[in-house]
XYZ file of N, CA, C and O in Angstrom:
756
model
N -34.925 -57.178 30.533
C -35.814 -57.697 31.568
C -36.508 -58.951 31.053
O -36.941 -59.014 29.908
N -36.620 -59.947 31.901
C -37.343 -61.179 31.545
C -38.850 -60.954 31.568
O -39.594 -61.786 31.062
N -39.290 -59.857 32.166
C -40.731 -59.596 32.278
C -41.301 -58.903 31.044
O -42.503 -58.910 30.837
N -40.459 -58.303 30.243
C -40.878 -57.713 28.977
C -39.843 -58.123 27.943
O -38.691 -57.739 28.023
N -40.287 -58.951 27.000
C -39.382 -59.509 26.010
C -39.514 -58.757 24.697
O -40.616 -58.346 24.324
N -38.389 -58.590 24.007
C -38.408 -58.021 22.667
C -37.696 -58.988 21.752
O -36.608 -59.472 22.067
N -38.324 -59.275 20.621
C -37.645 -60.044 19.585
C -37.951 -59.412 18.243
O -38.968 -58.730 18.085
N -37.047 -59.644 17.318
C -37.240 -59.121 15.971
C -37.259 -60.298 15.016
O -36.334 -61.104 14.989
N -38.346 -60.414 14.258
C -38.484 -61.436 13.237
C -38.525 -60.701 11.903
O -39.510 -60.010 11.603
N -37.416 -60.818 11.175
C -37.212 -60.034 9.954
C -37.377 -58.557 10.296
O -36.647 -58.051 11.125
N -38.357 -57.866 9.723
C -38.495 -56.435 10.024
C -39.682 -56.128 10.935
O -40.153 -55.001 10.988
N -40.130 -57.145 11.678
C -41.241 -56.980 12.632
C -40.712 -57.127 14.054
O -40.030 -58.098 14.379
N -41.021 -56.150 14.902
C -40.678 -56.238 16.312
C -41.851 -56.833 17.080
O -43.012 -56.562 16.764
N -41.538 -57.655 18.068
C -42.585 -58.257 18.912
C -42.213 -58.012 20.363
O -41.139 -58.424 20.820
N -43.111 -57.325 21.065
C -42.954 -57.111 22.504
C -43.941 -58.036 23.204
O -45.132 -58.059 22.865
N -43.436 -58.797 24.175
C -44.289 -59.714 24.927
C -44.210 -59.373 26.407
O -43.116 -59.359 26.987
N -45.356 -59.077 27.000
C -45.439 -58.917 28.454
C -45.356 -60.332 29.013
O -46.193 -61.180 28.699
N -44.357 -60.601 29.830
C -44.018 -61.970 30.199
C -44.144 -62.236 31.697
O -43.167 -62.553 32.358
N -45.341 -62.080 32.194
C -45.634 -62.441 33.587
C -46.955 -63.219 33.606
O -47.927 -62.795 34.234
N -47.022 -64.344 32.894
C -48.306 -65.038 32.759
C -48.922 -65.458 34.094
O -50.143 -65.469 34.228
N -48.085 -65.773 35.093
C -48.630 -66.157 36.401
C -49.307 -64.992 37.111
O -50.137 -65.186 37.996
N -48.968 -63.767 36.715
C -49.583 -62.558 37.278
C -50.501 -61.911 36.249
O -50.772 -60.714 36.320
N -50.989 -62.698 35.292
C -51.852 -62.205 34.211
C -51.187 -61.029 33.484
O -51.829 -60.098 33.065
N -49.859 -61.110 33.392
C -49.041 -60.103 32.706
C -49.229 -58.698 33.264
O -49.079 -57.705 32.544
N -49.551 -58.618 34.564
C -49.653 -57.304 35.207
C -48.318 -56.588 35.041
O -47.244 -57.174 35.211
N -48.394 -55.331 34.693
C -47.215 -54.544 34.353
C -46.570 -53.925 35.589
O -47.247 -53.285 36.399
N -45.272 -54.114 35.718
C -44.529 -53.468 36.793
C -44.047 -52.104 36.290
O -44.028 -51.843 35.081
N -43.613 -51.260 37.204
C -43.076 -49.963 36.810
C -41.844 -50.148 35.923
O -41.637 -49.397 34.976
N -41.036 -51.180 36.223
C -39.865 -51.457 35.381
C -40.277 -51.839 33.966
O -39.613 -51.461 33.000
N -41.359 -52.592 33.814
C -41.823 -52.982 32.477
C -42.219 -51.759 31.658
O -41.946 -51.697 30.456
N -42.855 -50.782 32.302
C -43.190 -49.549 31.587
C -41.925 -48.853 31.096
O -41.879 -48.331 29.980
N -40.874 -48.840 31.925
C -39.625 -48.187 31.529
C -38.950 -48.936 30.382
O -38.387 -48.312 29.476
N -39.002 -50.273 30.415
C -38.419 -51.051 29.315
C -39.204 -50.798 28.029
O -38.622 -50.643 26.951
N -40.532 -50.720 28.125
C -41.358 -50.394 26.963
C -40.966 -49.022 26.406
O -40.786 -48.858 25.199
N -40.814 -48.053 27.285
C -40.407 -46.701 26.859
C -39.040 -46.747 26.173
O -38.829 -46.100 25.148
N -38.112 -47.533 26.717
C -36.785 -47.661 26.135
C -36.857 -48.236 24.718
O -36.193 -47.740 23.801
N -37.692 -49.263 24.523
C -37.843 -49.829 23.172
C -38.448 -48.788 22.222
O -38.021 -48.696 21.064
N -39.408 -48.035 22.699
C -39.999 -46.975 21.863
C -38.939 -45.954 21.466
O -38.878 -45.536 20.303
N -38.104 -45.543 22.410
C -37.046 -44.582 22.113
C -36.064 -45.151 21.088
O -35.623 -44.446 20.182
N -35.749 -46.451 21.185
C -34.842 -47.082 20.213
C -35.467 -47.104 18.814
O -34.768 -46.933 17.817
N -36.773 -47.316 18.748
C -37.452 -47.284 17.452
C -37.448 -45.858 16.905
O -37.175 -45.627 15.727
N -37.732 -44.896 17.770
C -37.780 -43.501 17.341
C -36.419 -42.999 16.857
O -36.338 -42.240 15.896
N -35.348 -43.413 17.538
C -34.023 -42.950 17.096
C -33.369 -43.903 16.097
O -32.202 -43.765 15.779
N -34.150 -44.880 15.633
C -33.758 -45.802 14.562
C -32.634 -46.749 14.929
O -31.953 -47.303 14.078
N -32.377 -46.970 16.248
C -31.414 -48.010 16.604
C -32.055 -49.391 16.525
O -31.357 -50.387 16.508
N -33.373 -49.443 16.464
C -34.100 -50.676 16.138
C -34.718 -50.448 14.770
O -35.523 -49.535 14.603
N -34.331 -51.242 13.815
C -34.816 -51.051 12.451
C -35.953 -52.029 12.176
O -35.718 -53.156 11.732
N -37.165 -51.601 12.482
C -38.345 -52.440 12.241
C -39.393 -51.629 11.490
O -39.401 -50.404 11.541
N -40.266 -52.346 10.806
C -41.310 -51.683 10.011
C -42.683 -51.767 10.663
O -43.617 -51.100 10.232
N -42.834 -52.604 11.694
C -44.094 -52.735 12.433
C -43.778 -53.321 13.803
O -42.721 -53.949 13.997
N -44.696 -53.116 14.744
C -44.505 -53.611 16.111
C -45.785 -54.307 16.562
O -46.875 -53.740 16.463
N -45.628 -55.534 17.054
C -46.735 -56.290 17.643
C -46.502 -56.340 19.146
O -45.387 -56.611 19.605
N -47.558 -56.096 19.914
C -47.490 -56.178 21.373
C -48.461 -57.262 21.805
O -49.620 -57.288 21.355
N -48.010 -58.159 22.675
C -48.861 -59.255 23.129
C -48.503 -59.633 24.558
O -47.555 -59.096 25.129
N -49.261 -60.547 25.120
C -49.005 -61.052 26.456
C -48.694 -62.533 26.412
O -49.245 -63.266 25.587
N -47.823 -62.987 27.294
C -47.475 -64.403 27.370
C -48.651 -65.199 27.949
O -49.436 -64.683 28.740
N -48.759 -66.440 27.539
C -49.828 -67.303 28.031
C -51.139 -67.008 27.329
O -51.183 -66.250 26.359
N -52.205 -67.603 27.848
C -53.505 -67.443 27.186
C -54.564 -66.803 28.069
O -55.729 -66.780 27.722
N -54.176 -66.250 29.198
C -55.151 -65.661 30.126
C -55.294 -64.154 29.993
O -56.342 -63.601 30.294
N -54.199 -63.473 29.579
C -54.254 -62.010 29.594
C -53.237 -61.396 28.644
O -52.112 -61.887 28.523
N -53.670 -60.325 27.996
C -52.752 -59.420 27.293
C -51.930 -58.735 28.370
O -50.731 -58.889 28.449
N -52.604 -57.994 29.235
C -52.007 -57.392 30.423
C -53.141 -56.926 31.318
O -53.991 -56.157 30.896
N -53.134 -57.429 32.526
C -54.193 -57.109 33.479
C -53.824 -55.881 34.299
O -53.834 -55.912 35.529
N -53.458 -54.815 33.614
C -53.203 -53.550 34.292
C -51.849 -53.483 34.959
O -50.986 -54.340 34.778
N -51.671 -52.432 35.731
C -50.441 -52.250 36.490
C -50.514 -53.123 37.737
O -51.550 -53.208 38.396
N -49.420 -53.773 38.058
C -49.353 -54.633 39.240
C -49.670 -53.793 40.482
O -48.949 -52.845 40.800
N -50.744 -54.145 41.148
C -51.219 -53.368 42.304
C -50.168 -53.300 43.413
O -50.093 -52.313 44.146
N -49.311 -54.313 43.516
C -48.289 -54.282 44.568
C -47.355 -53.080 44.408
O -46.762 -52.625 45.380
N -47.246 -52.548 43.197
C -46.405 -51.376 42.971
C -46.923 -50.115 43.634
O -46.191 -49.149 43.812
N -48.191 -50.139 44.033
C -48.794 -48.960 44.654
C -48.703 -48.975 46.182
O -49.120 -48.034 46.834
N -48.165 -50.040 46.754
C -48.104 -50.164 48.224
C -47.359 -49.021 48.891
O -47.690 -48.627 50.003
N -46.341 -48.517 48.225
C -45.528 -47.450 48.827
C -46.067 -46.059 48.547
O -45.486 -45.071 48.989
N -47.159 -45.965 47.814
C -47.743 -44.651 47.536
C -48.362 -44.108 48.818
O -49.170 -44.767 49.456
N -47.979 -42.890 49.170
C -48.494 -42.280 50.397
C -49.113 -40.909 50.146
O -49.912 -40.436 50.934
N -48.699 -40.281 49.060
C -49.113 -38.890 48.861
C -49.750 -38.710 47.482
O -49.634 -39.567 46.598
N -50.369 -37.577 47.339
C -50.930 -37.188 46.049
C -49.830 -37.133 44.985
O -50.036 -37.510 43.834
N -48.646 -36.699 45.385
C -47.522 -36.599 44.452
C -47.150 -37.982 43.896
O -46.759 -38.092 42.728
N -47.280 -39.035 44.706
C -47.004 -40.391 44.227
C -47.957 -40.751 43.092
O -47.534 -41.263 42.051
N -49.233 -40.488 43.291
C -50.241 -40.815 42.278
C -50.052 -39.976 41.021
O -50.129 -40.489 39.899
N -49.780 -38.693 41.194
C -49.576 -37.818 40.035
C -48.307 -38.205 39.270
O -48.278 -38.158 38.039
N -47.278 -38.626 39.985
C -46.051 -39.084 39.342
C -46.297 -40.329 38.500
O -45.762 -40.462 37.393
N -47.114 -41.236 39.007
C -47.471 -42.441 38.246
C -48.184 -42.053 36.951
O -47.863 -42.555 35.882
N -49.147 -41.156 37.037
C -49.883 -40.744 35.840
C -48.978 -40.010 34.854
O -49.113 -40.175 33.644
N -48.025 -39.230 35.351
C -47.063 -38.569 34.452
C -46.216 -39.620 33.721
O -45.953 -39.505 32.521
N -45.805 -40.647 34.455
C -45.040 -41.733 33.837
C -45.864 -42.423 32.765
O -45.380 -42.682 31.658
N -47.116 -42.723 33.071
C -47.996 -43.370 32.088
C -48.149 -42.489 30.848
O -48.068 -42.983 29.725
N -48.377 -41.210 31.041
C -48.519 -40.293 29.902
C -47.247 -40.254 29.057
O -47.304 -40.244 27.828
N -46.085 -40.252 29.724
C -44.816 -40.234 28.995
C -44.640 -41.510 28.179
O -44.350 -41.469 26.979
N -44.860 -42.667 28.814
C -44.663 -43.953 28.133
C -45.662 -44.104 26.985
O -45.296 -44.463 25.864
N -46.934 -43.822 27.255
C -47.947 -43.968 26.209
C -47.762 -42.932 25.105
O -48.022 -43.211 23.935
N -47.291 -41.753 25.453
C -46.995 -40.739 24.444
C -45.880 -41.198 23.513
O -45.968 -41.021 22.294
N -44.837 -41.813 24.073
C -43.767 -42.365 23.241
C -44.319 -43.461 22.333
O -44.029 -43.505 21.141
N -45.139 -44.330 22.902
C -45.707 -45.446 22.143
C -46.562 -44.917 20.990
O -46.437 -45.366 19.854
N -47.417 -43.941 21.281
C -48.283 -43.361 20.250
C -47.493 -42.652 19.151
O -47.960 -42.550 18.023
N -46.316 -42.155 19.473
C -45.556 -41.383 18.494
C -44.727 -42.260 17.562
O -44.041 -41.734 16.681
N -44.786 -43.570 17.729
C -44.015 -44.452 16.849
C -44.459 -44.249 15.405
O -45.654 -44.243 15.115
N -43.511 -44.118 14.491
C -43.842 -43.855 13.088
C -44.098 -45.127 12.286
O -44.025 -45.121 11.057
N -44.391 -46.215 12.981
C -44.649 -47.503 12.328
C -45.996 -48.033 12.815
O -46.478 -47.629 13.874
N -46.628 -48.937 12.053
C -47.891 -49.529 12.519
C -47.673 -50.347 13.787
O -46.667 -51.057 13.927
N -48.615 -50.229 14.708
C -48.578 -51.000 15.949
C -49.827 -51.861 16.032
O -50.929 -51.413 15.704
N -49.648 -53.092 16.488
C -50.737 -54.062 16.566
C -50.765 -54.657 17.966
O -49.732 -55.120 18.467
N -51.929 -54.662 18.586
C -52.118 -55.366 19.859
C -52.719 -56.720 19.535
O -53.786 -56.806 18.929
N -52.024 -57.789 19.899
C -52.513 -59.161 19.739
C -52.986 -59.599 21.126
O -52.179 -59.895 22.004
N -54.311 -59.599 21.321
C -54.901 -59.688 22.660
C -55.544 -61.047 22.900
O -56.323 -61.532 22.094
N -55.232 -61.607 24.059
C -55.941 -62.776 24.579
C -56.424 -62.413 25.972
O -55.679 -61.861 26.770
N -57.676 -62.722 26.264
C -58.174 -62.584 27.624
C -58.237 -61.160 28.144
O -58.643 -60.237 27.446
N -57.797 -61.001 29.393
C -57.899 -59.715 30.085
C -56.980 -58.669 29.463
O -55.803 -58.913 29.224
N -57.567 -57.526 29.211
C -56.842 -56.368 28.667
C -57.402 -55.175 29.438
O -58.339 -54.519 28.999
N -56.847 -54.947 30.620
C -57.441 -53.985 31.536
C -56.406 -52.980 32.032
O -55.203 -53.219 31.967
N -56.919 -51.867 32.541
C -56.063 -50.839 33.130
C -54.950 -50.412 32.200
O -55.184 -50.045 31.050
N -53.706 -50.478 32.682
C -52.554 -50.088 31.873
C -52.436 -50.910 30.597
O -51.999 -50.398 29.569
N -52.831 -52.171 30.647
C -52.821 -53.000 29.438
C -53.810 -52.487 28.408
O -53.509 -52.418 27.211
N -54.995 -52.104 28.864
C -56.010 -51.547 27.958
C -55.542 -50.207 27.400
O -55.803 -49.892 26.238
N -54.835 -49.437 28.214
C -54.317 -48.142 27.732
C -53.298 -48.356 26.618
O -53.303 -47.642 25.613
N -52.437 -49.365 26.768
C -51.448 -49.662 25.724
C -52.160 -50.150 24.464
O -51.875 -49.688 23.360
N -53.110 -51.072 24.622
C -53.853 -51.587 23.465
C -54.613 -50.459 22.769
O -54.695 -50.428 21.539
N -55.161 -49.527 23.543
C -55.903 -48.404 22.966
C -55.000 -47.514 22.114
O -55.462 -46.877 21.171
N -53.710 -47.485 22.409
C -52.757 -46.690 21.634
C -52.384 -47.353 20.310
O -51.840 -46.695 19.427
N -52.649 -48.642 20.188
C -52.245 -49.366 18.975
C -53.132 -48.987 17.796
O -54.307 -48.651 17.962
N -52.562 -49.096 16.612
C -53.306 -48.807 15.392
C -54.338 -49.883 15.094
O -55.420 -49.589 14.590
N -54.016 -51.122 15.403
C -54.888 -52.264 15.141
C -54.929 -53.138 16.389
O -53.902 -53.339 17.042
N -56.108 -53.658 16.693
C -56.280 -54.576 17.813
C -56.945 -55.849 17.287
O -58.038 -55.805 16.734
N -56.255 -56.978 17.468
C -56.768 -58.285 17.069
C -56.882 -59.100 18.351
O -55.962 -59.111 19.168
N -58.030 -59.777 18.534
C -58.266 -60.446 19.808
C -58.871 -61.830 19.625
O -59.568 -62.093 18.654
N -58.628 -62.671 20.611
C -59.349 -63.934 20.728
C -60.730 -63.623 21.299
O -60.994 -62.504 21.735
N -61.648 -64.628 21.308
C -63.026 -64.315 21.750
C -63.192 -64.187 23.256
O -64.288 -63.911 23.705
N -62.143 -64.405 24.030
C -62.283 -64.277 25.489
C -61.865 -62.888 25.993
O -61.561 -62.713 27.174
N -61.926 -61.906 25.118
C -61.556 -60.533 25.475
C -62.377 -60.006 26.651
O -63.592 -60.208 26.720
N -61.672 -59.321 27.556
C -62.287 -58.548 28.643
C -61.504 -57.245 28.706
O -60.432 -57.194 29.290
N -62.049 -56.189 28.090
C -61.349 -54.916 27.947
C -61.996 -53.874 28.839
O -63.206 -53.678 28.808
N -61.202 -53.158 29.612
C -61.757 -52.065 30.393
C -60.796 -51.527 31.439
O -59.632 -51.917 31.522
N -61.344 -50.643 32.227
C -60.605 -49.944 33.277
C -61.392 -50.073 34.579
O -62.112 -49.147 34.961
N -61.297 -51.208 35.269
C -62.121 -51.426 36.463
C -61.594 -50.726 37.715
O -61.676 -51.246 38.818
N -61.079 -49.518 37.541
C -60.460 -48.812 38.660
C -61.464 -48.407 39.742
O -61.088 -48.236 40.889
N -62.745 -48.286 39.388
C -63.747 -47.913 40.397
C -63.905 -49.017 41.442
O -64.316 -48.751 42.565
N -63.557 -50.259 41.087
C -63.676 -51.341 42.067
C -62.333 -51.917 42.489
O -62.275 -52.885 43.236
N -61.239 -51.332 41.999
C -59.924 -51.825 42.413
C -59.178 -50.733 43.166
O -59.302 -50.631 44.372
N -58.442 -49.894 42.456
C -57.622 -48.877 43.106
C -58.394 -47.641 43.530
O -57.976 -46.923 44.417
N -59.497 -47.355 42.838
C -60.254 -46.153 43.162
C -59.600 -44.888 42.656
O -59.975 -43.786 43.040
N -58.605 -45.025 41.782
C -57.966 -43.832 41.230
C -58.716 -43.373 39.990
O -59.798 -43.882 39.686
N -58.177 -42.433 39.279
C -58.817 -41.973 38.046
C -57.759 -41.915 36.951
O -56.570 -41.986 37.228
N -58.224 -41.810 35.736
C -57.307 -41.732 34.605
C -56.774 -40.310 34.450
O -57.468 -39.346 34.756
N -55.574 -40.225 33.923
C -55.032 -38.905 33.606
C -55.833 -38.324 32.445
O -56.548 -39.043 31.742
N -55.707 -37.042 32.236
C -56.403 -36.389 31.125
C -55.978 -37.021 29.798
O -56.802 -37.269 28.921
N -54.688 -37.331 29.660
C -54.195 -37.953 28.432
C -54.834 -39.309 28.185
O -55.298 -39.607 27.077
N -54.876 -40.162 29.217
C -55.485 -41.487 29.064
C -56.980 -41.385 28.826
O -57.544 -42.135 28.023
N -57.618 -40.473 29.505
C -59.054 -40.269 29.307
C -59.337 -39.809 27.876
O -60.246 -40.316 27.218
N -58.524 -38.905 27.373
C -58.693 -38.422 25.991
C -58.509 -39.541 24.981
O -59.263 -39.650 24.016
N -57.499 -40.390 25.199
C -57.273 -41.527 24.303
C -58.491 -42.438 24.277
O -58.914 -42.916 23.226
N -59.036 -42.698 25.442
C -60.181 -43.604 25.554
C -61.428 -43.009 24.920
O -62.161 -43.703 24.210
N -61.661 -41.728 25.133
C -62.822 -41.065 24.518
C -62.685 -41.079 23.008
O -63.658 -41.327 22.291
N -61.480 -40.853 22.503
C -61.272 -40.878 21.050
C -61.580 -42.264 20.479
O -62.150 -42.394 19.404
N -61.228 -43.297 21.214
C -61.433 -44.667 20.736
C -62.870 -45.140 20.905
O -63.446 -45.738 19.996
N -63.475 -44.850 22.060
C -64.781 -45.430 22.399
C -65.943 -44.445 22.358
O -67.093 -44.867 22.360
N -65.648 -43.156 22.387
C -66.693 -42.146 22.505
C -66.947 -41.836 23.975
O -66.695 -42.665 24.853
N -67.449 -40.646 24.236
C -67.657 -40.194 25.620
C -68.683 -41.029 26.382
O -68.423 -41.420 27.528
N -69.860 -41.337 25.811
C -70.847 -42.101 26.586
C -70.342 -43.488 27.008
O -70.501 -43.893 28.157
N -69.715 -44.206 26.095
C -69.225 -45.550 26.433
C -68.072 -45.453 27.426
O -67.944 -46.286 28.320
N -67.228 -44.442 27.283
C -66.129 -44.254 28.234
C -66.679 -44.024 29.634
O -66.229 -44.648 30.596
N -67.670 -43.136 29.748
C -68.296 -42.904 31.064
C -68.859 -44.209 31.619
O -68.680 -44.525 32.795
N -69.547 -44.952 30.770
C -70.165 -46.210 31.186
C -69.133 -47.173 31.767
O -69.308 -47.674 32.883
N -68.047 -47.434 31.021
C -67.109 -48.448 31.518
C -66.295 -47.955 32.721
O -65.898 -48.756 33.560
N -66.083 -46.641 32.826
C -65.352 -46.139 33.989
C -66.218 -46.132 35.244
O -65.767 -46.528 36.323
N -67.454 -45.697 35.111
C -68.327 -45.605 36.289
C -68.763 -46.981 36.777
O -68.794 -47.240 37.975
N -69.066 -47.879 35.837
C -69.577 -49.203 36.231
C -68.482 -50.251 36.391
O -68.750 -51.323 36.936
N -67.284 -49.969 35.930
C -66.185 -50.946 35.892
C -66.516 -52.146 35.011
O -65.932 -53.210 35.132
N -67.467 -51.964 34.107
C -67.876 -53.023 33.184
C -66.758 -53.291 32.191
O -66.079 -52.383 31.743
N -66.590 -54.567 31.863
C -65.590 -54.952 30.882
C -66.268 -55.244 29.547
O -67.296 -55.909 29.498
N -65.695 -54.735 28.486
C -66.220 -54.946 27.140
C -65.797 -56.331 26.651
O -64.623 -56.699 26.745
N -66.773 -57.090 26.167
C -66.514 -58.441 25.632
C -66.392 -58.375 24.117
O -66.670 -57.353 23.487
N -66.025 -59.480 23.500
C -65.651 -59.493 22.086
C -66.771 -59.044 21.147
O -66.504 -58.297 20.202
N -68.018 -59.477 21.363
C -69.090 -59.090 20.428
C -69.260 -57.578 20.387
O -69.347 -56.976 19.313
N -69.300 -56.956 21.552
C -69.414 -55.502 21.617
C -68.163 -54.842 21.038
O -68.248 -53.856 20.297
N -66.992 -55.393 21.347
C -65.734 -54.814 20.864
C -65.682 -54.787 19.341
O -65.232 -53.810 18.744
N -66.170 -55.836 18.711
C -66.209 -55.876 17.248
C -67.237 -54.882 16.707
O -66.975 -54.176 15.733
N -68.391 -54.816 17.351
C -69.465 -53.931 16.904
C -69.047 -52.463 16.953
O -69.348 -51.698 16.044
N -68.344 -52.074 17.994
C -67.979 -50.658 18.155
C -66.626 -50.311 17.529
O -66.189 -49.168 17.592
N -65.947 -51.288 16.962
C -64.667 -51.025 16.324
C -63.482 -50.962 17.269
O -62.387 -50.548 16.872
N -63.661 -51.382 18.504
C -62.545 -51.438 19.452
C -61.532 -52.486 18.980
O -60.330 -52.287 19.057
N -62.064 -53.611 18.505
C -61.237 -54.689 17.980
C -61.499 -54.778 16.482
O -62.646 -54.742 16.050
N -60.437 -54.912 15.715
C -60.560 -54.993 14.262
C -60.949 -56.381 13.787
O -61.608 -56.512 12.755
N -60.505 -57.407 14.537
C -60.746 -58.773 14.104
C -60.662 -59.706 15.301
O -59.888 -59.480 16.216
N -61.478 -60.778 15.253
C -61.424 -61.811 16.272
C -60.913 -63.096 15.626
O -61.439 -63.521 14.594
N -59.888 -63.674 16.211
C -59.287 -64.905 15.702
C -58.966 -65.825 16.877
O -58.859 -65.373 18.012
N -58.813 -67.112 16.593
C -58.498 -68.069 17.664
C -57.161 -67.743 18.321
O -57.036 -67.746 19.538
N -56.146 -67.451 17.506
C -54.824 -67.121 18.031
C -54.365 -65.803 17.413
O -53.972 -65.763 16.255
N -54.406 -64.720 18.176
C -54.039 -63.412 17.630
C -52.592 -63.309 17.149
O -52.246 -62.388 16.425
N -51.730 -64.240 17.539
C -50.337 -64.197 17.097
C -50.085 -65.084 15.882
O -48.948 -65.204 15.441
N -51.140 -65.691 15.346
C -50.903 -66.568 14.177
C -50.915 -65.788 12.881
O -51.385 -64.714 12.751
């Protein structure tokens, strides 16, 4: 897929969300391609020692799941199926036996924030906007798996705060609370 790129530089894999005009919003197909790369790493058909995940352009790591993908949702089963897919993909990503690094620029929200939260290390530029603004966008809720991941990373009080208020965490707070390990001008340098 041209929307999710994989390249290998020596023994480092690099996944790039490649929809800069859409702030790298993730399509359902992109999640499946991500899952496929994870499966290849797990079964050792991709021989890499670390994986970097980033977004194309300078506006966003990934601004969540592309809202247009939800247009055909009509039933509770549609929403639950989406959350099952997210849990499956993120579970595969979390189970990778190699270090994972999120190289973040700009918006890192929704599904993008969930992927970054699964990474072992998060390095960001100073224009970080991290969160799950679902209370003011889709009005859905996180699956138990995604909620647990977020609580483990941020703690219960901060998780409640950002979910209820749709507030986005900026770089100073992200560094203070350990959400981001380091702030640099170019996270891919």
